Short mmCIF file of N, CA and C and ligand atoms in Angstrom, two decimals:
data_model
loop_
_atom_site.label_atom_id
_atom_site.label_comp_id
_atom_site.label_asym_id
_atom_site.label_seq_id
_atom_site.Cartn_x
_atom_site.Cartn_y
_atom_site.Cartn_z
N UNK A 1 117.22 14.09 -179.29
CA UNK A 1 117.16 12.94 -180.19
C UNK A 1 115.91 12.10 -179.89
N UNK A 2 114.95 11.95 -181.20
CA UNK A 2 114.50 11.01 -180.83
C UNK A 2 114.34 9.30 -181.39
N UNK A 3 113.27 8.75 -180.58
CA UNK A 3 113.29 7.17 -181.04
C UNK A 3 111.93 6.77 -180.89
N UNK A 4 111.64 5.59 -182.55
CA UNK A 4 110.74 5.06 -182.14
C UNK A 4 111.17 3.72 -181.49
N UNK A 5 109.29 3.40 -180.60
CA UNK A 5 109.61 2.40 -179.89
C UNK A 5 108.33 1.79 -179.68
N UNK A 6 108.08 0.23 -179.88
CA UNK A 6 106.95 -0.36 -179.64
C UNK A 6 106.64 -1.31 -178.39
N UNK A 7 105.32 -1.00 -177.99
CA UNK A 7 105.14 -1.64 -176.74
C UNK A 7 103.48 -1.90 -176.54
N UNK A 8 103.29 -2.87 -175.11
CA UNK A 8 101.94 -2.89 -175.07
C UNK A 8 101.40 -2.11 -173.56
N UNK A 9 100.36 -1.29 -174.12
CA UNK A 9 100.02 -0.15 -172.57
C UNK A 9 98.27 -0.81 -172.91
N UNK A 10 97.89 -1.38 -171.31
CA UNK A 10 96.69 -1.68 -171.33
C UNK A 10 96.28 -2.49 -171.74
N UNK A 11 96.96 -3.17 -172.32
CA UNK A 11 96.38 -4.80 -173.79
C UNK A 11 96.40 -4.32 -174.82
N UNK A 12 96.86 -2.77 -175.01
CA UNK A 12 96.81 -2.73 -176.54
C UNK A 12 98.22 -2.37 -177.23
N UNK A 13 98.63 -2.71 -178.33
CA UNK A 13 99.98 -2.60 -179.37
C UNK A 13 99.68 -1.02 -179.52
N UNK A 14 100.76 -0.62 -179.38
CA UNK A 14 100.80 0.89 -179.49
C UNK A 14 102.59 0.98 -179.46
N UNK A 15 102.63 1.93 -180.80
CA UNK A 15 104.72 2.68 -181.39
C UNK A 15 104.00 3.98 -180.63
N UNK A 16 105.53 4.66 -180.48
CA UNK A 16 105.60 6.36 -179.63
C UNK A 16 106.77 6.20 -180.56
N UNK A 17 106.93 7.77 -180.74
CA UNK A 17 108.13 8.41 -180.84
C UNK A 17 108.24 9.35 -179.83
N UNK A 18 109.43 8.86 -179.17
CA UNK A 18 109.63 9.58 -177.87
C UNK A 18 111.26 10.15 -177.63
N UNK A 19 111.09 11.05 -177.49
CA UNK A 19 112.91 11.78 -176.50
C UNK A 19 113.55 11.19 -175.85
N UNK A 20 114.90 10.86 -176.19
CA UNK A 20 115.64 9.85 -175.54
C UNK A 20 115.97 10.43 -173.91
N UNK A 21 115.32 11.70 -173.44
CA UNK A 21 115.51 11.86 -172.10
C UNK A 21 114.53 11.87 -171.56
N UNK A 22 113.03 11.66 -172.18
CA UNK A 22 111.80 11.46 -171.51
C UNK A 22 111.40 10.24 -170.55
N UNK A 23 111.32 10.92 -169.38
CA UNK A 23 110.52 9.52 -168.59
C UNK A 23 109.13 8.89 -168.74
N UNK A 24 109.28 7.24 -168.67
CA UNK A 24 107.98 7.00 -169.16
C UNK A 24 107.00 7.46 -168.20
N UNK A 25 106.95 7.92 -167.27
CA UNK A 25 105.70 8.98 -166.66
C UNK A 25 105.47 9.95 -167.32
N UNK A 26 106.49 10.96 -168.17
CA UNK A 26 105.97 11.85 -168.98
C UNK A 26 105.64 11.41 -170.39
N UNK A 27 105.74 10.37 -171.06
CA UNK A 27 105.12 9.67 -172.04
C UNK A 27 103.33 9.16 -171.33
N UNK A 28 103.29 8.57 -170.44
CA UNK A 28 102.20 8.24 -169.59
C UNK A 28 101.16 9.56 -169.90
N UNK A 29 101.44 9.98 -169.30
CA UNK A 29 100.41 11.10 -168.67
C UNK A 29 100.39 12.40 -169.97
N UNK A 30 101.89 12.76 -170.29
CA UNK A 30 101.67 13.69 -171.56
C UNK A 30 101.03 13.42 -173.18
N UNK A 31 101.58 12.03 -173.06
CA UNK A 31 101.24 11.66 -174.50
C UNK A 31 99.92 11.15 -174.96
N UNK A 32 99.52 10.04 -173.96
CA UNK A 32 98.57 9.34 -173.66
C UNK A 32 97.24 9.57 -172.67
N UNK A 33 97.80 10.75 -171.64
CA UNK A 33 96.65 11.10 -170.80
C UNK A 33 95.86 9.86 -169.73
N UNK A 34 97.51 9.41 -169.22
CA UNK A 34 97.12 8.43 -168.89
C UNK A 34 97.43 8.85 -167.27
N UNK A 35 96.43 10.20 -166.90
CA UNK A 35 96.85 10.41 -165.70
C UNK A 35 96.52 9.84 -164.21
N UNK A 36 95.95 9.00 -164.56
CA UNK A 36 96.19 8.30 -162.81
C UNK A 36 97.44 7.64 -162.11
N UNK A 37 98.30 7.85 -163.13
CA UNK A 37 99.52 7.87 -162.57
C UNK A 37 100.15 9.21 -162.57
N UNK A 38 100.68 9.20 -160.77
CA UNK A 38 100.73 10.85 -160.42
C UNK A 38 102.13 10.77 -160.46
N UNK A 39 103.10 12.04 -160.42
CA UNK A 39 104.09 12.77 -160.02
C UNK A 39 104.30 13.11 -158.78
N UNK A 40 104.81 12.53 -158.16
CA UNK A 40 104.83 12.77 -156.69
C UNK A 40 106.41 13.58 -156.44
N UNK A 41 107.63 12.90 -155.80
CA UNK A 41 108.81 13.10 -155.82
C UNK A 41 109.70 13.10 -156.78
N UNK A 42 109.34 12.57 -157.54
CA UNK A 42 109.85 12.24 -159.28
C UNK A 42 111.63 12.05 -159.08
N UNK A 43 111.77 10.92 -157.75
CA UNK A 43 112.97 11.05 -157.61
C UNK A 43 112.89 9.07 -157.45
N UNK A 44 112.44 8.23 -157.38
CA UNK A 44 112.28 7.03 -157.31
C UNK A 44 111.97 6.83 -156.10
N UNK A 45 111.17 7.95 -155.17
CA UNK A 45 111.11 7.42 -153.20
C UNK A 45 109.60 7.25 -153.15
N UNK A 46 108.91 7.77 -153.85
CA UNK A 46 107.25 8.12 -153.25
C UNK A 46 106.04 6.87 -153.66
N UNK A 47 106.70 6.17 -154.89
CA UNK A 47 106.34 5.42 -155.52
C UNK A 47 104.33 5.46 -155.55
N UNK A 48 104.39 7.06 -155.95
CA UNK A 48 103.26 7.63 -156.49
C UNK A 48 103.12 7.31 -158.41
N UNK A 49 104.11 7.60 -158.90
CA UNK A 49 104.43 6.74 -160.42
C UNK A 49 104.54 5.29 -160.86
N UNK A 50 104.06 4.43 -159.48
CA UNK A 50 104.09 2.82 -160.02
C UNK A 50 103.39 2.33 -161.23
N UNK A 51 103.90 1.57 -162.09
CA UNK A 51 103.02 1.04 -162.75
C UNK A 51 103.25 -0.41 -162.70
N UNK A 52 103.06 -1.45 -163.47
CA UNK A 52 103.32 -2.70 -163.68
C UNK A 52 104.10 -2.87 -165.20
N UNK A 53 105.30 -3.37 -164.90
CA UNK A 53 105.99 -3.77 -166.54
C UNK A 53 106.23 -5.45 -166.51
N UNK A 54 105.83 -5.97 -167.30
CA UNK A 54 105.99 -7.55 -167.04
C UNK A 54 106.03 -8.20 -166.31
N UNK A 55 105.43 -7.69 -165.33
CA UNK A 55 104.84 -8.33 -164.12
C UNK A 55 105.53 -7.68 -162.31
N UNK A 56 106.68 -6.19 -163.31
CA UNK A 56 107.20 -5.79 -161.80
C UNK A 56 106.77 -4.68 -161.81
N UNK A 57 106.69 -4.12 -160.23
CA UNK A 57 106.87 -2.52 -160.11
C UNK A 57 107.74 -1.89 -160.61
N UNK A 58 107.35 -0.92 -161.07
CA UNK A 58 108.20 0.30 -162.09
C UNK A 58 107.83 1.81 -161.22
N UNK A 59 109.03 2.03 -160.97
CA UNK A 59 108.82 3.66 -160.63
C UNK A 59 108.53 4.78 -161.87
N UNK A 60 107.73 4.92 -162.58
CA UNK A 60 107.74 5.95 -163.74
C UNK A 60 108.95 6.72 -163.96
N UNK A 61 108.58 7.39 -163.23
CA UNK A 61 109.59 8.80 -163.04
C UNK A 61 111.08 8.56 -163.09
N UNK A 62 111.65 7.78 -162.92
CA UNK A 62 112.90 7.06 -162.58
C UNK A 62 113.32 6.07 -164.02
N UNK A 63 111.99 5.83 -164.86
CA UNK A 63 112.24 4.92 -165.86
C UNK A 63 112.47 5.52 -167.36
N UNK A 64 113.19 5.45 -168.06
CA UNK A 64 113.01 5.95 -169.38
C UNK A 64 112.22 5.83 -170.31
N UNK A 65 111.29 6.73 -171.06
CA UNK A 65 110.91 6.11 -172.01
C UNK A 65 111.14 4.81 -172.81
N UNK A 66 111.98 5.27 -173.44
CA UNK A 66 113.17 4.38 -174.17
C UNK A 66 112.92 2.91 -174.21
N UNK A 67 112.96 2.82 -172.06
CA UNK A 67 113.50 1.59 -171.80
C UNK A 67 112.04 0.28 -171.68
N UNK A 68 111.02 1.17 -172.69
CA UNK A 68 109.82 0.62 -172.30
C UNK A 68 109.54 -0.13 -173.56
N UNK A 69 110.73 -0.12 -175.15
CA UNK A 69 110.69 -0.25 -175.87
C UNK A 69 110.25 -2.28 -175.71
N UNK A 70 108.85 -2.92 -176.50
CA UNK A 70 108.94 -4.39 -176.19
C UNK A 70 108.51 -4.29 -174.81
N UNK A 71 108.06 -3.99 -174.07
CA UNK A 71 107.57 -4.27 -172.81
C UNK A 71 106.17 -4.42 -172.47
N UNK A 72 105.34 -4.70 -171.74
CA UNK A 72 104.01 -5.07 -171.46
C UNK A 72 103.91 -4.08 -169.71
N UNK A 73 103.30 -2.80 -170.61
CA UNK A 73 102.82 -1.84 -169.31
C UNK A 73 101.43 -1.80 -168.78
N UNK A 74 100.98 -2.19 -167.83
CA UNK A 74 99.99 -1.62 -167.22
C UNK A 74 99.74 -0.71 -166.31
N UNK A 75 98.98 0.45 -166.49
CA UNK A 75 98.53 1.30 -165.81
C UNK A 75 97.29 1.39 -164.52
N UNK A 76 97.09 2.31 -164.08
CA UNK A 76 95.78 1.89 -162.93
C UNK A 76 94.48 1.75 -164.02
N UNK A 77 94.28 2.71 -165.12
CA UNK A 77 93.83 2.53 -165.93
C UNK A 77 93.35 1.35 -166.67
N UNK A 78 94.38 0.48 -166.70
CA UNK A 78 94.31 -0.79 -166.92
C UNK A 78 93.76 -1.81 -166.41
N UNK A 79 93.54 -1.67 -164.77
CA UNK A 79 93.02 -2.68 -164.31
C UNK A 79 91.68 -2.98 -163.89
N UNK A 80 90.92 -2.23 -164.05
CA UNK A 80 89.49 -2.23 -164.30
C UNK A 80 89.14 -3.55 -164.77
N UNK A 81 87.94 -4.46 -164.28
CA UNK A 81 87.69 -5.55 -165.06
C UNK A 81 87.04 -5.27 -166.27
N UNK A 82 86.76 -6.83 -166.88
CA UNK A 82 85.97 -6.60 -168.22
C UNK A 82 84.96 -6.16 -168.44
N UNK A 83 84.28 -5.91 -167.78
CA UNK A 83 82.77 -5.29 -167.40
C UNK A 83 83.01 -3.62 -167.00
N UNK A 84 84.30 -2.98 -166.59
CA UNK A 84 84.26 -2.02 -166.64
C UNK A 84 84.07 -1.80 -165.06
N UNK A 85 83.81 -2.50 -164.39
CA UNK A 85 83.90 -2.40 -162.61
C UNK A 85 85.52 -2.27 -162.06
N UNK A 86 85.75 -1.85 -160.31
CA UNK A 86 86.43 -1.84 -160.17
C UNK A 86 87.16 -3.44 -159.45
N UNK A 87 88.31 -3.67 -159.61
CA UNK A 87 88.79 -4.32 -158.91
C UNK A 87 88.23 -5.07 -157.89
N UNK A 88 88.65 -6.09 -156.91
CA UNK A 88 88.72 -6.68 -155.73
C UNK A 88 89.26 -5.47 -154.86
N UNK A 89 90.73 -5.43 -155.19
CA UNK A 89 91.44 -4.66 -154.62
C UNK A 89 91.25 -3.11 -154.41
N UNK A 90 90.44 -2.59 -155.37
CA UNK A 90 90.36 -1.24 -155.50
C UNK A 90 88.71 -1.05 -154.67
N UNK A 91 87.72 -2.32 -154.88
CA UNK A 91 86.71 -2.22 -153.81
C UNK A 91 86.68 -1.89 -152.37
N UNK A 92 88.13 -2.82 -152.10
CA UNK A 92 88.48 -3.14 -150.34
C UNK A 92 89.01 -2.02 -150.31
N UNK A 93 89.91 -1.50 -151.25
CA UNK A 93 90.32 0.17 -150.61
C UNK A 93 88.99 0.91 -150.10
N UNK A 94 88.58 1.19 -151.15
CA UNK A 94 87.11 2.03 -150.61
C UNK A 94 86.97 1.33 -149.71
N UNK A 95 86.09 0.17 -149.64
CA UNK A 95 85.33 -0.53 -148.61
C UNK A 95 85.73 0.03 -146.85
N UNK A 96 87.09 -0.68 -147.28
CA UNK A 96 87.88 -0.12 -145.52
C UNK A 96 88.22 1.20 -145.24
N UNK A 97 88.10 2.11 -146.17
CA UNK A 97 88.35 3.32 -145.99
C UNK A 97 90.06 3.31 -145.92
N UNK A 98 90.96 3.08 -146.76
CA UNK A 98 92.28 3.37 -146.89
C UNK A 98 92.50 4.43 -148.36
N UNK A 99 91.41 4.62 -148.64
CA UNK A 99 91.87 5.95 -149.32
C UNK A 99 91.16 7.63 -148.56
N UNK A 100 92.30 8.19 -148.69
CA UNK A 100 91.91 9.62 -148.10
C UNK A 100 91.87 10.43 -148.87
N UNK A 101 93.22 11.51 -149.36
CA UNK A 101 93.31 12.20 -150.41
C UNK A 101 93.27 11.37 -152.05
N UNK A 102 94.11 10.68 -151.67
CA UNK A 102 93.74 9.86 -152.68
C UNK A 102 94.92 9.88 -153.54
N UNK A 103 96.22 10.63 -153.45
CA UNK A 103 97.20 10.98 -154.46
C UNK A 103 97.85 9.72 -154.73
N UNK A 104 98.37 9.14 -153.60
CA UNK A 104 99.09 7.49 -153.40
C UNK A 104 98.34 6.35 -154.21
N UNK A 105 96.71 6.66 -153.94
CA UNK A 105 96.18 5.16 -154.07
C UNK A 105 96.49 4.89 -155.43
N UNK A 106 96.80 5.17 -156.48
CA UNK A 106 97.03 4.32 -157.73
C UNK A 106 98.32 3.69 -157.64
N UNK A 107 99.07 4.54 -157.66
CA UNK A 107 100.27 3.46 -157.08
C UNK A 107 100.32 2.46 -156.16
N UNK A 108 99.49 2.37 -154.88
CA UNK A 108 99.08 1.57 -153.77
C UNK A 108 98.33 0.19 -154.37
N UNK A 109 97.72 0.69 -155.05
CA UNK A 109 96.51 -0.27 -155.83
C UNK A 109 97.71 -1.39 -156.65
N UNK A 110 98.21 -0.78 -157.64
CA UNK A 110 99.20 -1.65 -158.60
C UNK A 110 99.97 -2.44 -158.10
N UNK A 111 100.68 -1.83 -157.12
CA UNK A 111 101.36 -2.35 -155.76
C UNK A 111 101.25 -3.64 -155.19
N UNK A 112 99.60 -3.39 -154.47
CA UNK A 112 98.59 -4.26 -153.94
C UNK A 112 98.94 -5.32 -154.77
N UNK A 113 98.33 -4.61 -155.84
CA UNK A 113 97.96 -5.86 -156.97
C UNK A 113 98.99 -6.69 -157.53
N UNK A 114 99.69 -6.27 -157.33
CA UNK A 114 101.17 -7.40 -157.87
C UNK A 114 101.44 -8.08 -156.79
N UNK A 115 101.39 -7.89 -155.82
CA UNK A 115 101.60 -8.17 -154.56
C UNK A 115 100.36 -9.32 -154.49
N UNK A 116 99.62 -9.07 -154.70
CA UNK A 116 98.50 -10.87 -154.47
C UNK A 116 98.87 -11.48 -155.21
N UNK A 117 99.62 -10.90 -156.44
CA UNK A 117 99.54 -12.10 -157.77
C UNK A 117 101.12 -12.47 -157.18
N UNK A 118 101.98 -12.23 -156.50
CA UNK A 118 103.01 -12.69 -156.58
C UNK A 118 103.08 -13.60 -155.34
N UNK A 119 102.07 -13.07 -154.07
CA UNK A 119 102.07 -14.19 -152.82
C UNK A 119 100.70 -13.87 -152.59
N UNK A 120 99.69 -14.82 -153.06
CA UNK A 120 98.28 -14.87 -152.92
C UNK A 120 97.64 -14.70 -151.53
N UNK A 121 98.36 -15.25 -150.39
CA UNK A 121 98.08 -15.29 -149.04
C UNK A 121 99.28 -14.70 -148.00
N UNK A 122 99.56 -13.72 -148.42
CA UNK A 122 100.67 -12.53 -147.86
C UNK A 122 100.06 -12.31 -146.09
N UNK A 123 101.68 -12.78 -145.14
CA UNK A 123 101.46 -12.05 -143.69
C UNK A 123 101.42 -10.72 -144.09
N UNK A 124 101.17 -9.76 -142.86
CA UNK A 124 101.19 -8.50 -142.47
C UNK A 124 102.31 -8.17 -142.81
N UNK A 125 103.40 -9.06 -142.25
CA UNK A 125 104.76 -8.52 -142.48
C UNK A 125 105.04 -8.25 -143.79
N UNK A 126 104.54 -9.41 -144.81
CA UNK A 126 104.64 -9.82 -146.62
C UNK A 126 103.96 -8.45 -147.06
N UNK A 127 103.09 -8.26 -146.58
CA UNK A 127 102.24 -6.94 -147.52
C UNK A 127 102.96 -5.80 -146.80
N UNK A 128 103.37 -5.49 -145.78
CA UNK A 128 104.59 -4.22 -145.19
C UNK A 128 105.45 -3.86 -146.64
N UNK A 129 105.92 -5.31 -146.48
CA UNK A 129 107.46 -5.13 -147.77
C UNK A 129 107.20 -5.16 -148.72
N UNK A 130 105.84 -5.40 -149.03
CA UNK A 130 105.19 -5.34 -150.46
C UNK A 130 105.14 -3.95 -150.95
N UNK A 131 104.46 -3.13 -150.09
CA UNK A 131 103.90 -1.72 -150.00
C UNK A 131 104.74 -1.17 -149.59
N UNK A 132 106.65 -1.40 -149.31
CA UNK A 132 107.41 -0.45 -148.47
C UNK A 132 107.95 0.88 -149.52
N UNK A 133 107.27 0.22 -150.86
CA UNK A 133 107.90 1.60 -152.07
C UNK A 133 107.32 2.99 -152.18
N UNK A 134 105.78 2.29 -151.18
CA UNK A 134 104.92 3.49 -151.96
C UNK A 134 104.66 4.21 -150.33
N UNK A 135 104.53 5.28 -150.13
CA UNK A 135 104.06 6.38 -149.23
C UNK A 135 102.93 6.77 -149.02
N UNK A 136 102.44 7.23 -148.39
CA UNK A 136 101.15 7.18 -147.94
C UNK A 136 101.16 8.75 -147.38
N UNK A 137 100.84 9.60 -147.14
CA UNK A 137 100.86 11.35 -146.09
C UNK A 137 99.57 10.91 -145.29
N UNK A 138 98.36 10.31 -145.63
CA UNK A 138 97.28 10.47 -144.84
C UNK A 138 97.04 9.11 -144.16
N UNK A 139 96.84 7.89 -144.29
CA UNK A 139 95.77 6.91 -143.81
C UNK A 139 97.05 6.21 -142.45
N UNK A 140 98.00 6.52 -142.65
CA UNK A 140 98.86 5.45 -141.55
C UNK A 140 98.75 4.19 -141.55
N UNK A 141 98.37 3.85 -142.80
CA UNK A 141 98.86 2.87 -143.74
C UNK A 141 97.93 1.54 -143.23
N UNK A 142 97.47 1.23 -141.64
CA UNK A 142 96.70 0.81 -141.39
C UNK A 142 95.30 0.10 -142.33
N UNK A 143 94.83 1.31 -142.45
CA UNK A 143 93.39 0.65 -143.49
C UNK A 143 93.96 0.01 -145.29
N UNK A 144 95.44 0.91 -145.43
CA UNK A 144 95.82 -0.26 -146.66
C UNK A 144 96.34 -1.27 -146.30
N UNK A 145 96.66 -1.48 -145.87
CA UNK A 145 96.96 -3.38 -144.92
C UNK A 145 95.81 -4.37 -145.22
N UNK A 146 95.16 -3.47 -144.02
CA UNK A 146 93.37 -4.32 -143.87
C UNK A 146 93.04 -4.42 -145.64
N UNK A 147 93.13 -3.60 -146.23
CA UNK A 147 92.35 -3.75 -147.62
C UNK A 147 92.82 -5.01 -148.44
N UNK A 148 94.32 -4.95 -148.37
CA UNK A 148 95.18 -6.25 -148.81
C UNK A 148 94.72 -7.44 -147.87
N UNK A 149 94.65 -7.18 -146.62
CA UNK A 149 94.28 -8.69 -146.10
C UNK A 149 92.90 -9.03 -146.41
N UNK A 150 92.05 -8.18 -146.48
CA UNK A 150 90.40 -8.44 -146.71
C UNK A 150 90.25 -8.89 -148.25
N UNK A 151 91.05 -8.67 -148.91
CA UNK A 151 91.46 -9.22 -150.44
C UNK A 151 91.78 -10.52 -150.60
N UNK A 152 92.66 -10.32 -150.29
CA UNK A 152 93.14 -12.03 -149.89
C UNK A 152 92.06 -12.56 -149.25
N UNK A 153 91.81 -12.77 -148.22
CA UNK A 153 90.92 -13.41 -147.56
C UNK A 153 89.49 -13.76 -148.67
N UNK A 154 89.36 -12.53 -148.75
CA UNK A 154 87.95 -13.18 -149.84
C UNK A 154 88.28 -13.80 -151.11
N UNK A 155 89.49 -14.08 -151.42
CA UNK A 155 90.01 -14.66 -152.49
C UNK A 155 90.12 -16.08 -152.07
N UNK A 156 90.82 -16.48 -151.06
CA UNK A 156 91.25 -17.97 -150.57
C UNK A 156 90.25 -18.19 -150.21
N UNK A 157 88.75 -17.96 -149.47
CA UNK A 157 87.85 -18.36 -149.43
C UNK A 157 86.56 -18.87 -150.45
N UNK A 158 86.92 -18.16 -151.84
CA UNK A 158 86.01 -18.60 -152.48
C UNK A 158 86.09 -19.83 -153.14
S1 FES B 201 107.06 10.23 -158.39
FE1 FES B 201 108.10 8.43 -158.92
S2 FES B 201 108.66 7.52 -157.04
FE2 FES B 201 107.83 9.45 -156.49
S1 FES B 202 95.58 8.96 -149.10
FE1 FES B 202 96.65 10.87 -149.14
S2 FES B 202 98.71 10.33 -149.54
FE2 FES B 202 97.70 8.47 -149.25
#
């Protein structure tokens, strides 16, 4: 069965007709080619499928199409500034070297990023529980810490 459904991905108004058993990760990435959001565990643990829906983390894989009907999605895709550069946040990744393979960091990034907008000047401990959704296999999570605190920091300083 399917359904239409309207929503905003990226800043822009965009209807799908989508399968009432499709997850919005496979709307993401199949429909739209909106693949920097990966498939990791596709079970709600790896939180390699994060995106942002009205301002929360969303596990993709775990979410329904459906349930995206009226909602305001952003992707990693999405957060690029207006100029087309990357991020604060996606600089300090590089910068500190907390990306390795690289499968995690979009989810890490969105993560991040909700995570400053929700406590601008986050302890170690605050960004732990911030980041406790998403998994990491390579960096030991270390240099994504530093990237979040070096974020912050150059934020409250300016
Ligand atoms: S792929 Fe969705 S949480 Fe792992
Ligand atoms: S950089 Fe490889 S899983 Fe995180």
């Amino acid at each position: 069965m399917k359904k239409d459904i309207n929503f905003i991905l990226n800043g822009e108004e965009l209807t799908a007709t989508v399968d009432i058993r499709s997850s919005l990760l496979e709307l993401l990435r199949d429909d739209f080619a909106l693949i920097g959001t990966k498939e990791g565990c596709s079970v709600g643990e790896c939180g390699a499928c994060t995106v942002i829906i009205d301002g929360k983390l969303v596990d993709t894989c775990i979410y329904l199409a459906v349930w995206a009907d009226g909602k305001d999605i952003t992707t990693i895709e999405g957060l690029l500034n207006e100029d087309g550069s990357l991020t604060d946040v996606q600089e300090n990744y590089v910068e500190v070297g907390a990306v390795q393979c690289g499968f995690c960091t979009p989810g890490l990034v969105m993560a991040s990023t909700q995570l400053l907008k929700d406590n601008p000047n986050p302890s170690k401990a605050e960004i732990r529980r911030g980041l406790s959704g998403n998994m990491c296999r390579c960096t030991g999570y270390k240099k994504i810490i530093d990237a979040v605190e070096k974020t912050a920091k150059e934020r409250n300083t300016k």
